[in-house]
Amino acid sequence: MPAGRRRRGTLVESVRSFLALLAGLLLGAGALWLVLKPANDLFEPQVETIAAASLDAVRAQNRLSVFAGRFTVAVTSRAERLGFAAEKTMIVPATVKYEIDYSQLSAGDISWDPATARMVVDLPPIELSEPEIDMSDVRDYGEGAVLLTVGGANEALDRANRRKVRAAVMEEAGSELMLQMARDSARSAAARSFRLPLEAAGIPAQVIVRFPDESGSAM
């Protein structure tokens, strides 16, 4: 074989060997990058998809009751006429629901930190429903029989007591203890709604749920 042809053949083989070596190096570097790259970074696009689906499912619930409290309040009214006095006490059991309007939740209320695998969800505020009163369980007691039987005093005291009932029930329902219990219930349910789909996809995540008046909330 002529010397020129042998040199060209050797050059072609050298180029092929170099390209094969380069491809191997690139492949190895890519594999090393996948090994060294934080796993959470690889999950990020999938997390966004799952979070969006979870958000749609939660929003579809619209207004949802997350907790309920049952209260018994006692209200008293007094009337005096022509030297006579009457007093009437009404004892009323009532139920108040603690609700969240999930339709207010948006993508901007959810954030994901791949470095810590932590998702933060800012919920809308808890709202209290109107008291539900079972009139069959209402009890009342009166003093001052003379005035209660004449001049419409009995009906007037009943009306006065009914006006006081709502305020008394809402005061009980709005106590810090009851609101904290409602928040804890809502927090647990919301965290579960966003965490379980991630866990099902094999993505470890911590889900933190906040309310508007809590530190760091975006709402």
N, CA and C of each residue as an Amber inpcrd file, in Angstrom:
protein
   657
   0.8670000  -1.1920000   0.0000000   0.0000000   0.0000000   0.0000000
   0.8940000   1.2280000   0.0000000   0.5880000   2.2390000  -0.8430000
   1.3950000   3.4550000  -0.8850000   1.4180000   4.1120000   0.4770000
   2.5260000   4.8270000   0.7710000   2.7170000   5.4680000   2.0840000
   1.6720000   6.5270000   2.3350000   1.2630000   7.3120000   1.2930000
   0.2760000   8.3910000   1.4710000  -1.0610000   7.8450000   1.9210000
  -1.4530000   6.6940000   1.3280000  -2.7560000   6.1200000   1.6830000
  -2.7300000   5.6080000   3.1170000  -1.5480000   5.0200000   3.5330000
  -1.4450000   4.5220000   4.9070000  -1.5620000   5.6650000   5.8980000
  -0.9470000   6.8320000   5.5500000  -1.0060000   7.9770000   6.4700000
  -2.4320000   8.4870000   6.6010000  -3.1680000   8.5400000   5.4430000
  -4.5530000   9.0100000   5.5050000  -5.4070000   8.0570000   6.3430000
  -5.1900000   6.7510000   6.1850000  -5.9480000   5.7720000   6.9630000
  -5.6730000   5.9150000   8.4490000  -4.4000000   6.1280000   8.7740000
  -4.0380000   6.3020000  10.1890000  -4.6810000   7.5530000  10.7610000
  -4.7220000   8.6390000   9.9530000  -5.3190000   9.9060000  10.4010000
  -6.8200000   9.7470000  10.6560000  -7.4960000   9.0360000   9.7330000
  -8.9360000   8.8100000   9.9000000  -9.2090000   8.0200000  11.1730000
  -8.3950000   6.9640000  11.4090000  -8.5780000   6.1530000  12.6130000
  -8.3410000   6.9850000  13.8670000  -7.3440000   7.8860000  13.8150000
  -7.0480000   8.7340000  14.9740000  -8.2110000   9.6650000  15.2740000
  -8.8060000  10.2440000  14.2060000  -9.9530000  11.1390000  14.3870000
 -11.1170000  10.3740000  14.9820000 -11.3560000   9.1720000  14.4620000
 -12.4530000   8.3540000  14.9920000 -12.2340000   8.0270000  16.4660000
 -10.9950000   7.6710000  16.8080000 -10.6960000   7.3460000  18.2100000
 -10.9070000   8.5550000  19.1060000 -10.4860000   9.7360000  18.6110000
 -10.6510000  10.9680000  19.3960000 -12.1340000  11.2860000  19.6160000
 -12.9380000  11.1430000  18.5380000 -14.3720000  11.4220000  18.6590000
 -15.0410000  10.4470000  19.6190000 -14.6280000   9.1690000  19.5530000
 -15.1960000   8.1720000  20.4660000 -14.8330000   8.5070000  21.9050000
 -13.5710000   8.9330000  22.1100000 -13.1290000   9.3040000  23.4530000
 -13.9020000  10.5180000  23.9550000 -14.0840000  11.5190000  23.0590000
 -14.8180000  12.7290000  23.4340000 -16.2610000  12.3980000  23.8020000
 -16.8860000  11.5330000  23.0030000 -18.2690000  11.1400000  23.2930000
 -18.3570000  10.4340000  24.6390000 -17.3570000   9.5860000  24.9120000
 -17.3410000   8.8900000  26.2000000 -17.1930000   9.8500000  27.3600000
 -16.3120000  10.8470000  27.1810000 -16.1180000  11.8430000  28.2370000
 -17.3900000  12.6410000  28.4840000 -18.0450000  13.0440000  27.3800000
 -19.2860000  13.8110000  27.5270000 -20.3670000  12.9860000  28.2180000
 -20.4420000  11.7090000  27.8420000 -21.4300000  10.8180000  28.4530000
 -21.1590000  10.6520000  29.9450000 -19.8570000  10.4740000  30.2550000
 -19.4860000  10.3260000  31.6610000 -19.7700000  11.5850000  32.4530000
 -19.4910000  12.7460000  31.8460000 -19.7510000  14.0190000  32.5320000
 -21.2420000  14.1990000  32.7810000 -22.0370000  13.7960000  31.7720000
 -23.4890000  13.9080000  31.9390000 -23.9870000  13.0200000  33.0630000
 -23.4590000  11.8030000  33.1170000 -23.8720000  10.8890000  34.1880000
 -23.4440000  11.4200000  35.5500000 -22.2130000  11.9750000  35.6110000
 -21.7270000  12.5460000  36.8650000 -22.5910000  13.7220000  37.2920000
 -23.0140000  14.5620000  36.3360000 -23.8740000  15.7200000  36.6470000
 -25.2080000  15.2580000  37.2310000 -25.7350000  14.1610000  36.6630000
 -27.0030000  13.6340000  37.1750000 -26.8470000  13.1050000  38.5940000
 -25.6600000  12.5300000  38.8690000 -25.4230000  11.9970000  40.2080000
 -25.2490000  13.1220000  41.2190000 -24.4630000  14.1390000  40.8230000
 -24.1400000  15.2200000  41.7480000 -25.2310000  16.2610000  41.8480000
 -26.0600000  16.4050000  40.8270000 -27.1200000  17.4140000  40.8460000
 -28.1250000  17.0720000  41.9350000 -28.5370000  18.0510000  42.7710000
 -29.5210000  17.7620000  43.8240000 -30.7840000  17.1320000  43.2530000
 -31.2460000  16.0910000  43.9280000 -32.4340000  15.3750000  43.4390000
 -33.6310000  16.2880000  43.3350000 -33.7410000  17.2610000  44.2360000
 -34.9000000  18.1540000  44.2200000 -34.9570000  18.9920000  42.9530000
 -33.7600000  19.3300000  42.3920000 -33.7430000  20.0900000  41.1410000
 -34.3440000  19.2670000  40.0070000 -34.0840000  17.9590000  40.0320000
 -34.6280000  17.0950000  38.9890000 -36.1410000  16.9980000  39.1120000
 -36.6410000  17.1000000  40.3370000 -38.0750000  16.9720000  40.5820000
 -38.8450000  18.2480000  40.2720000 -38.1400000  19.3890000  40.1310000
 -38.8320000  20.6770000  40.1150000 -39.9390000  20.7790000  39.0640000
 -39.6840000  20.4390000  37.7830000 -40.7890000  20.5300000  36.8070000
 -41.9730000  19.6400000  37.1930000 -41.6880000  18.4520000  37.7320000
 -42.7490000  17.5360000  38.1310000 -43.5140000  18.1030000  39.3220000
 -42.8050000  18.7480000  40.2430000 -43.4500000  19.3570000  41.4110000
 -44.4390000  20.4170000  40.9660000 -44.0360000  21.2410000  40.0080000
 -44.9150000  22.3050000  39.5270000 -46.1990000  21.7250000  38.9240000
 -46.0540000  20.6440000  38.1750000 -47.2270000  20.0070000  37.5640000
 -48.1560000  19.4310000  38.6260000 -47.5720000  18.7410000  39.6030000
 -48.3770000  18.1350000  40.6680000 -49.0420000  19.2110000  41.5150000
 -48.2930000  20.2740000  41.8350000 -48.8480000  21.3610000  42.6530000
 -50.0120000  22.0350000  41.9380000 -49.8810000  22.2070000  40.6140000
 -50.9640000  22.8340000  39.8440000 -52.2230000  21.9670000  39.8740000
 -52.0370000  20.6530000  39.7530000 -53.1890000  19.7410000  39.8030000
 -53.8230000  19.7470000  41.1910000 -52.9880000  19.7780000  42.2280000
 -53.5060000  19.8270000  43.6020000 -54.2650000  21.1170000  43.8400000
 -53.7340000  22.2210000  43.3080000 -54.3970000  23.5210000  43.4590000
 -55.7790000  23.4980000  42.8150000 -55.8690000  22.9300000  41.6190000
 -57.1690000  22.8480000  40.9370000 -58.1660000  22.0310000  41.7600000
 -57.6840000  20.9290000  42.3460000 -58.5700000  20.0700000  43.1380000
 -59.0550000  20.7870000  44.3950000 -58.1570000  21.5390000  45.0320000
 -58.5270000  22.2630000  46.2510000 -59.4860000  23.4050000  45.9250000
 -59.1900000  24.1440000  44.8630000 -60.0480000  25.2740000  44.4760000
 -61.4590000  24.8090000  44.1260000 -61.5570000  23.6030000  43.5840000
 -62.8670000  23.0790000  43.1820000 -63.7900000  22.8600000  44.3770000
 -63.2230000  22.8090000  45.5780000 -64.0570000  22.6180000  46.7710000
 -64.8000000  23.8920000  47.1540000 -64.3930000  25.0300000  46.5710000
 -65.0040000  26.3290000  46.8720000 -65.0000000  26.5860000  48.3790000
 -66.1500000  26.9500000  48.9320000 -66.2370000  27.2240000  50.3730000
 -66.4280000  25.9030000  51.1220000 -65.5060000  25.6420000  52.0270000
 -65.5180000  24.3560000  52.7220000 -65.4410000  24.5700000  54.2280000
 -66.2410000  23.8150000  54.9620000 -66.1930000  23.8610000  56.4250000
 -65.0110000  23.0250000  56.9070000 -64.1050000  23.6510000  57.6620000
 -62.9130000  22.9490000  58.1370000 -63.0090000  22.5880000  59.6170000
 -64.0180000  23.1520000  60.2900000 -64.1630000  22.9170000  61.7250000
 -65.5510000  23.3910000  62.1370000 -66.0480000  22.8870000  63.2550000
 -67.3470000  23.3350000  63.7740000 -67.2790000  23.3770000  65.2910000
 -67.8850000  24.3930000  65.8520000 -67.9150000  24.5250000  67.3070000
 -69.3490000  24.6060000  67.7990000 -69.6190000  23.9550000  68.9190000
 -70.9640000  24.0100000  69.5080000 -70.8650000  24.7590000  70.8320000
 -71.7310000  25.7240000  71.0000000 -71.6710000  26.6020000  72.1640000
 -73.0400000  26.6840000  72.8320000 -73.0240000  26.9460000  74.1170000
 -74.2560000  27.2180000  74.8570000 -74.0730000  28.5500000  75.5710000
 -74.9130000  29.5140000  75.2250000 -74.7930000  30.8440000  75.8200000
 -76.0600000  31.1680000  76.6020000 -75.8970000  31.9950000  77.6120000
 -77.0400000  32.4620000  78.4110000 -77.0970000  33.9810000  78.3230000
 -78.2510000  34.5040000  77.9380000 -78.4350000  35.9600000  77.8440000
 -79.6310000  36.3560000  78.7080000 -79.5390000  37.5390000  79.2760000
 -80.5940000  38.0060000  80.1840000 -81.0150000  39.4250000  79.8300000
 -82.3050000  39.6870000  79.8780000 -82.8450000  41.0370000  79.6740000
 -83.7810000  41.3720000  80.8380000 -83.8640000  42.6660000  81.1230000
 -84.6660000  43.1230000  82.2700000 -85.5360000  44.3040000  81.8460000
 -86.7350000  44.3610000  82.3990000 -87.6550000  45.4700000  82.1070000
 -88.2990000  45.9530000  83.4050000 -88.5760000  47.2560000  83.4540000
 -89.2450000  47.8440000  84.6250000 -90.3660000  48.7640000  84.1480000
 -91.5420000  48.5860000  84.7290000 -92.6910000  49.4340000  84.3810000
 -93.5850000  49.6110000  85.6070000 -93.9690000  50.8440000  85.8460000
 -94.9460000  51.1490000  86.8980000 -94.5890000  50.5040000  88.2350000
 -93.3080000  50.5040000  88.5340000 -92.8800000  49.9520000  89.8140000
 -92.7110000  48.4510000  89.8290000 -93.0420000  47.8050000  88.7390000
 -92.8550000  46.3550000  88.6490000 -91.6050000  46.0610000  87.7990000
 -90.9460000  44.9630000  88.1020000 -89.7530000  44.5620000  87.3490000
 -89.8910000  43.1160000  86.8890000 -89.3040000  42.8580000  85.7510000
 -89.3050000  41.4840000  85.2190000 -87.9520000  41.2040000  84.5760000
 -87.5450000  39.9790000  84.6720000 -86.2490000  39.5750000  84.1080000
 -86.4130000  38.2110000  83.4520000 -85.7790000  38.0710000  82.3080000
 -85.9030000  36.7880000  81.6040000 -84.5270000  36.3570000  81.0890000
 -84.2040000  35.1110000  81.3310000 -82.9290000  34.5420000  80.8810000
 -83.2030000  33.4650000  79.8410000 -82.4410000  33.5170000  78.7540000
 -82.5890000  32.5300000  77.6800000 -81.2730000  31.7600000  77.5440000
 -81.3560000  30.4470000  77.5660000 -80.1770000  29.5900000  77.3930000
 -80.2730000  28.9380000  76.0170000 -79.2800000  29.2250000  75.1850000
 -79.3650000  28.8630000  73.7680000 -78.1520000  28.0410000  73.3300000
 -78.3600000  26.8250000  72.8060000 -77.2710000  26.0680000  72.1800000
 -77.1680000  26.4620000  70.7020000 -75.9580000  26.6100000  70.2180000
 -75.7710000  27.0220000  68.8160000 -74.5110000  26.3830000  68.2450000
 -74.5130000  26.2110000  66.9390000 -73.3550000  25.6680000  66.2200000
 -72.8390000  26.7060000  65.2360000 -71.5250000  26.8760000  65.2080000
 -70.8890000  27.7950000  64.2610000 -69.8680000  27.0060000  63.4460000
 -69.9000000  27.1830000  62.1360000 -68.9360000  26.5200000  61.2580000
 -67.8010000  27.4800000  60.9140000 -66.6100000  26.9250000  60.8250000
 -65.4200000  27.6900000  60.4460000 -65.0900000  27.2950000  59.0080000
 -65.1410000  28.2540000  58.1120000 -65.0550000  27.9510000  56.6810000
 -63.8800000  28.6730000  56.0170000 -63.4350000  28.0900000  54.9080000
 -62.4180000  28.7180000  54.0610000 -62.9340000  28.7340000  52.6340000
 -62.8240000  29.8820000  51.9920000 -63.2180000  29.9980000  50.5870000
 -62.0000000  29.6630000  49.7300000 -61.8690000  28.3800000  49.3710000
 -60.6940000  27.9190000  48.6300000 -60.6510000  28.4530000  47.2020000
 -61.7690000  28.9940000  46.7120000 -61.7490000  29.5540000  45.3590000
 -60.8430000  30.7870000  45.2890000 -60.5050000  31.3740000  46.4460000
 -59.6130000  32.5330000  46.4810000 -58.1450000  32.1390000  46.3260000
 -57.8570000  30.8500000  46.4890000 -56.4750000  30.3790000  46.4170000
 -55.9660000  30.4590000  44.9780000 -54.7340000  30.9430000  44.8020000
 -54.1630000  31.0680000  43.4590000 -52.7520000  30.4890000  43.4390000
 -52.1890000  30.3740000  42.2350000 -50.8390000  29.8300000  42.0900000
 -49.8160000  30.6810000  42.8310000 -50.0890000  31.9810000  42.9470000
 -49.1740000  32.8710000  43.6550000 -49.1150000  32.6140000  45.1460000
 -50.0530000  31.8320000  45.6630000 -50.0830000  31.5260000  47.0950000
 -49.3000000  30.2560000  47.4260000 -48.6830000  29.6600000  46.4070000
 -47.9210000  28.4240000  46.6070000 -46.4860000  28.6340000  46.1310000
 -45.5290000  28.3100000  46.9700000 -44.1160000  28.4380000  46.5880000
 -43.3810000  27.1400000  46.9140000 -42.3530000  26.8580000  46.1140000
 -41.5710000  25.6260000  46.2730000 -40.0980000  25.9730000  46.3190000
 -39.4030000  25.4940000  47.3340000 -37.9640000  25.7090000  47.4660000
 -37.2660000  24.3760000  47.2340000 -36.6550000  24.1840000  46.0590000
 -36.0270000  22.8930000  45.7610000 -34.8390000  22.5870000  46.6620000
 -34.1870000  23.6320000  47.1870000 -33.0140000  23.4040000  48.0330000
 -33.3850000  22.7180000  49.3400000 -34.5600000  23.0290000  49.8550000
 -34.9940000  22.4460000  51.1340000 -36.1480000  21.4640000  50.9730000
 -36.6110000  21.2750000  49.7340000 -37.7750000  20.4140000  49.4580000
 -38.9610000  20.8460000  50.3100000 -39.1750000  22.1580000  50.3490000
 -40.2420000  22.6990000  51.1910000 -41.2400000  23.4770000  50.3430000
 -42.5190000  23.1550000  50.5150000 -43.5940000  23.8760000  49.8440000
 -44.3460000  24.6950000  50.8880000 -44.6120000  25.9580000  50.5660000
 -45.3500000  26.8430000  51.4690000 -46.6660000  27.2180000  50.7990000
 -47.7630000  27.0300000  51.5180000 -49.0960000  27.3450000  51.0080000
 -49.7210000  28.4070000  51.9110000 -50.0980000  29.5430000  51.3270000
 -50.7580000  30.6190000  52.0700000 -52.2630000  30.5330000  51.8400000
 -52.9960000  30.1320000  52.8710000 -54.4450000  29.9540000  52.7540000
 -55.1950000  31.2670000  52.9510000 -56.3980000  31.3710000  52.3820000
 -57.2780000  32.5120000  52.6820000 -57.6830000  32.4590000  54.1580000
 -58.1990000  33.5610000  54.6900000 -58.5720000  33.5820000  56.1100000
 -59.7690000  32.6910000  56.4160000 -59.8510000  32.2580000  57.6530000
 -61.0160000  31.4950000  58.1200000 -62.1810000  32.4460000  58.3560000
 -63.3540000  32.0370000  57.9080000 -64.5600000  32.8440000  58.0940000
 -65.5650000  32.0650000  58.9400000 -66.2830000  32.7780000  59.7910000
 -67.2750000  32.1490000  60.6590000 -68.6620000  32.2480000  60.0350000
 -69.3910000  31.1360000  60.0550000 -70.7590000  31.1330000  59.5350000
 -71.7000000  31.7820000  60.5470000 -72.9180000  32.0290000  60.1110000
 -73.9330000  32.4990000  61.0420000 -74.2910000  31.3560000  62.0010000
 -74.6040000  31.6680000  63.2500000 -74.9460000  30.6090000  64.2090000
 -76.1760000  29.8180000  63.7650000 -76.1060000  28.5200000  63.9290000
 -77.2560000  27.6550000  63.6810000 -77.8520000  27.2820000  65.0400000
 -79.0910000  27.7020000  65.2750000 -79.7240000  27.5200000  66.5820000
 -80.8520000  26.5020000  66.4830000 -80.8150000  25.5300000  67.3610000
 -81.8920000  24.5370000  67.4400000 -82.9120000  25.0530000  68.4500000
 -83.9870000  25.6270000  67.9420000 -84.9710000  26.2590000  68.8170000
 -85.6320000  25.2590000  69.7680000 -85.6190000  23.9850000  69.4140000
 -86.2460000  22.9850000  70.2930000 -85.4530000  22.7890000  71.5810000
 -84.1760000  23.2160000  71.5720000 -83.3350000  23.0630000  72.7650000
 -83.2020000  24.3550000  73.5680000 -83.8550000  25.4140000  73.1260000
 -83.7630000  26.6960000  73.8360000 -84.5840000  26.6210000  75.1210000
 -84.0050000  27.1070000  76.2030000 -84.7170000  27.1510000  77.4870000
 -84.7280000  28.5840000  77.9980000 -85.7880000  28.9620000  78.6850000
 -85.8210000  30.3030000  79.2750000 -86.4530000  30.2680000  80.6620000
 -86.0290000  31.2350000  81.4530000 -86.5000000  31.3560000  82.8290000
 -86.8610000  32.8140000  83.0740000 -87.9550000  33.0440000  83.7690000
 -88.3930000  34.4110000  84.0210000 -88.6900000  34.6900000  85.4800000
 -88.5220000  35.9490000  85.8590000 -88.8650000  36.4210000  87.2010000
 -89.7050000  37.6830000  87.0620000 -90.6750000  37.8440000  87.9180000
 -91.5570000  39.0080000  87.8430000 -92.8330000  38.6550000  87.1170000
 -93.5920000  37.7700000  87.6980000 -94.7810000  37.2300000  87.0350000
 -95.7950000  38.2940000  86.6690000 -95.9290000  39.3150000  87.5080000
 -96.9440000  40.3430000  87.2470000 -96.6610000  41.0530000  85.9420000
 -95.4340000  41.5500000  85.7810000 -95.1020000  42.3010000  84.5710000
 -95.0350000  41.4000000  83.3480000 -94.6270000  40.1560000  83.5410000
 -94.5150000  39.2410000  82.4040000 -95.8710000  38.8950000  81.8030000
 -96.9080000  39.0100000  82.5870000 -98.2300000  38.6170000  82.0860000
 -99.0410000  39.7720000  81.5280000 -98.5430000  40.9960000  81.6670000
 -99.3010000  42.1490000  81.1570000 -98.4030000  43.0460000  80.3210000
 -99.0220000  43.7720000  79.4470000 -98.3300000  44.8190000  78.6990000
 -97.3100000  44.3470000  77.6900000 -97.3120000  43.0760000  77.3290000
 -96.3790000  42.5830000  76.3110000 -94.9370000  42.5100000  76.7620000
 -94.6860000  42.5660000  78.0750000 -93.3060000  42.5370000  78.5770000
 -92.6180000  41.2160000  78.2510000 -93.3680000  40.1280000  78.3260000
 -92.7810000  38.8120000  78.0510000 -92.2160000  38.7420000  76.6310000
 -92.9970000  39.1990000  75.6530000 -92.5570000  39.1830000  74.2470000
 -91.3940000  40.1500000  74.0280000 -91.4520000  41.2990000  74.7050000
 -90.3790000  42.2840000  74.5510000 -89.0550000  41.7390000  75.0790000
 -89.0970000  41.0470000  76.1980000 -87.8750000  40.4610000  76.7550000
 -87.3470000  39.3380000  75.8640000 -88.2470000  38.5610000  75.2760000
 -87.8170000  37.5140000  74.3360000 -87.0900000  38.1230000  73.1390000
 -87.6550000  39.2090000  72.5980000 -87.0220000  39.8650000  71.4450000
 -85.6510000  40.4180000  71.8270000 -85.5810000  41.0080000  73.0010000
 -84.3060000  41.5680000  73.4620000 -83.2560000  40.4690000  73.6300000
 -83.6600000  39.3470000  74.1630000 -82.7190000  38.2340000  74.3410000
 -82.2580000  37.6620000  73.0070000 -83.1890000  37.5460000  72.0600000
 -82.8140000  36.9990000  70.7500000 -81.7950000  37.8970000  70.0520000
 -81.9320000  39.2070000  70.2610000 -80.9600000  40.1250000  69.6520000
 -79.5710000  39.9410000  70.2680000 -79.5240000  39.5310000  71.4990000
 -78.2380000  39.3600000  72.1840000 -77.5670000  38.0250000  71.8690000
 -78.3690000  37.0610000  71.4470000 -77.8460000  35.7060000  71.2590000
 -76.7210000  35.6630000  70.2370000 -76.9310000  36.2680000  69.0660000
 -75.9260000  36.1890000  68.0090000 -74.5870000  36.7300000  68.4830000
 -74.6030000  37.9120000  69.1060000 -73.3540000  38.5200000  69.5670000
 -72.6550000  37.6310000  70.5940000 -73.4470000  37.0280000  71.4880000
 -72.8590000  36.1690000  72.5190000 -72.2180000  34.9200000  71.9100000
 -72.9060000  34.3250000  70.9330000 -72.3710000  33.1230000  70.2840000
 -71.1130000  33.4540000  69.4860000 -71.1540000  34.5490000  68.7170000
 -70.0070000  34.9050000  67.8850000 -68.7940000  35.2820000  68.7330000
 -69.0450000  35.8450000  69.9080000 -67.9290000  36.1510000  70.8100000
 -67.2400000  34.8690000  71.2650000 -68.0430000  33.8670000  71.6000000
 -67.4770000  32.5720000  71.9960000 -66.7330000  31.9290000  70.8220000
 -67.3590000  31.9570000  69.6600000 -66.7660000  31.3070000  68.4850000
 -65.4880000  31.9920000  68.0310000 -65.3850000  33.2950000  68.2830000
 -64.2180000  34.0480000  67.8360000 -63.0760000  34.0770000  68.8240000
 -63.1600000  33.2870000  69.8810000 -62.0770000  33.2560000  70.8660000
 -60.8050000  32.6950000  70.2330000 -59.6670000  33.0830000  70.7770000
 -58.3800000  32.6600000  70.2200000 -58.2370000  31.1420000  70.2350000
 -58.7460000  30.5100000  71.2860000 -58.6490000  29.0510000  71.3830000
 -59.4130000  28.3710000  70.2540000 -60.6500000  28.8140000  69.9930000
 -61.4570000  28.1950000  68.9480000 -60.8580000  28.4540000  67.5680000
 -60.3750000  29.6660000  67.3410000 -59.7670000  29.9830000  66.0470000
 -58.5080000  29.1510000  65.8210000 -57.7290000  28.9330000  66.8790000
 -56.5170000  28.1290000  66.7440000 -56.8570000  26.6840000  66.4100000
 -57.8970000  26.1580000  67.0360000 -58.3230000  24.7880000  66.7340000
 -58.7990000  24.6780000  65.2880000 -59.5180000  25.6860000  64.8150000
 -59.9870000  25.6810000  63.4250000 -58.8120000  25.7670000  62.4620000
 -57.8380000  26.6050000  62.7860000 -56.6520000  26.7340000  61.9320000
 -55.8700000  25.4300000  61.8780000 -55.6960000  24.8000000  63.0210000
 -54.9500000  23.5410000  63.0530000 -55.6360000  22.4820000  62.1960000
 -56.9580000  22.4380000  62.2580000 -57.7080000  21.4790000  61.4510000
 -57.5400000  21.7730000  59.9640000 -57.6630000  23.0480000  59.5920000
 -57.5180000  23.4390000  58.1860000 -56.0890000  23.2230000  57.7080000
 -55.1330000  23.5370000  58.5700000 -53.7190000  23.3890000  58.2120000
 -53.3890000  21.9330000  57.9070000 -53.8710000  21.0420000  58.7550000
 -53.6060000  19.6160000  58.5750000 -54.2200000  19.0970000  57.2760000
 -55.4650000  19.4960000  57.0030000 -56.1490000  19.0280000  55.7910000
 -55.4830000  19.5680000  54.5320000 -55.1170000  20.8560000  54.5380000
 -54.4950000  21.4600000  53.3550000 -53.1110000  20.8730000  53.1050000
 -52.3370000  20.6920000  54.1640000 -50.9970000  20.1150000  54.0080000
 -51.0840000  18.7130000  53.4180000 -52.0590000  17.9550000  53.8820000
 -52.2490000  16.5920000  53.3640000 -52.6390000  16.6210000  51.8880000
 -53.4710000  17.5690000  51.5000000 -53.9310000  17.6590000  50.1070000
 -52.7840000  17.9210000  49.1440000 -51.7780000  18.6780000  49.5940000
 -50.6460000  18.9860000  48.7170000 -49.4980000  17.9900000  48.8810000
 -49.3570000  17.3940000  50.0590000 -48.2200000  16.5030000  50.3020000
 -48.4280000  15.1070000  49.7160000 -49.6250000  14.5490000  49.8590000
 -49.8520000  13.1680000  49.4260000 -49.5950000  12.9500000  47.9370000
 -50.0410000  13.8530000  47.0280000 -49.7200000  13.6450000  45.6080000
 -48.2140000  13.6660000  45.3380000 -47.4700000  14.4840000  46.0770000
 -46.0130000  14.5150000  45.9090000 -45.3990000  13.2000000  46.3780000
 -45.8510000  12.7150000  47.5310000 -45.3290000  11.4490000  48.0440000
 -45.6630000  10.2980000  47.1000000 -46.8440000  10.3360000  46.4910000
 -47.2370000   9.2830000  45.5550000 -46.3200000   9.2590000  44.3360000
 -45.7570000  10.4260000  43.9970000 -44.8310000  10.5180000  42.8650000
 -43.3880000  10.2680000  43.2930000 -43.1890000   9.9260000  44.5610000
 -41.8450000   9.6420000  45.0470000 -41.0340000  10.8790000  45.3640000
 -41.7040000  11.9960000  45.5890000 -41.0070000  13.2540000  45.8740000
 -41.1550000  13.5810000  47.3570000 -40.0610000  13.5180000  48.1170000
 -40.1490000  13.8740000  49.5350000 -40.3290000  15.3810000  49.6760000
 -41.2690000  15.8020000  50.4810000 -41.5280000  17.2380000  50.6100000
 -42.1230000  17.5510000  51.9720000 -41.7780000  18.7300000  52.4660000
 -42.4040000  19.2680000  53.6710000 -43.3610000  20.3680000  53.2290000
 -44.5980000  20.2960000  53.6790000 -45.5980000  21.2970000  53.3000000
 -45.9510000  22.1360000  54.5270000 -45.7430000  23.4370000  54.4070000
 -46.0520000  24.3730000  55.4890000 -47.2460000  25.2150000  55.0650000
 -48.2550000  25.2790000  55.9160000 -49.4770000  26.0350000  55.6180000
 -49.5660000  27.2300000  56.5590000 -49.8040000  28.4140000  55.9800000
 -49.8810000  29.6360000  56.7800000 -51.1980000  30.3560000  56.5210000
 -51.5550000  31.2120000  57.4770000 -52.7370000  32.0610000  57.3560000
 -52.3060000  33.5210000  57.2670000 -53.1990000  34.4050000  56.7830000
 -52.8140000  35.7910000  56.4810000 -52.1380000  36.5480000  57.6170000
 -52.5370000  36.3100000  58.8620000 -51.9570000  37.0820000  59.9620000
 -50.7670000  36.3850000  60.6080000 -50.2730000  35.3310000  59.9790000
 -49.1250000  34.6220000  60.5300000 -47.8380000  35.0940000  59.8780000
 -46.7430000  34.9900000  60.5980000 -45.4520000  35.5020000  60.1500000
 -45.0450000  34.9100000  58.8120000 -44.6520000  35.7810000  57.8890000
 -44.1650000  35.3440000  56.5940000 -45.2280000  35.1030000  55.5580000
 -46.5020000  35.2320000  55.9420000 -47.5710000  34.9780000  54.9770000
 -47.5360000  36.0090000  53.8640000 -47.8130000  35.5370000  52.6320000
 -47.8070000  36.4380000  51.4770000 -49.1510000  37.1080000  51.2780000
 -50.1700000  36.7030000  52.0480000 -51.5140000  37.2370000  51.8370000
 -51.7540000  38.4380000  52.7370000
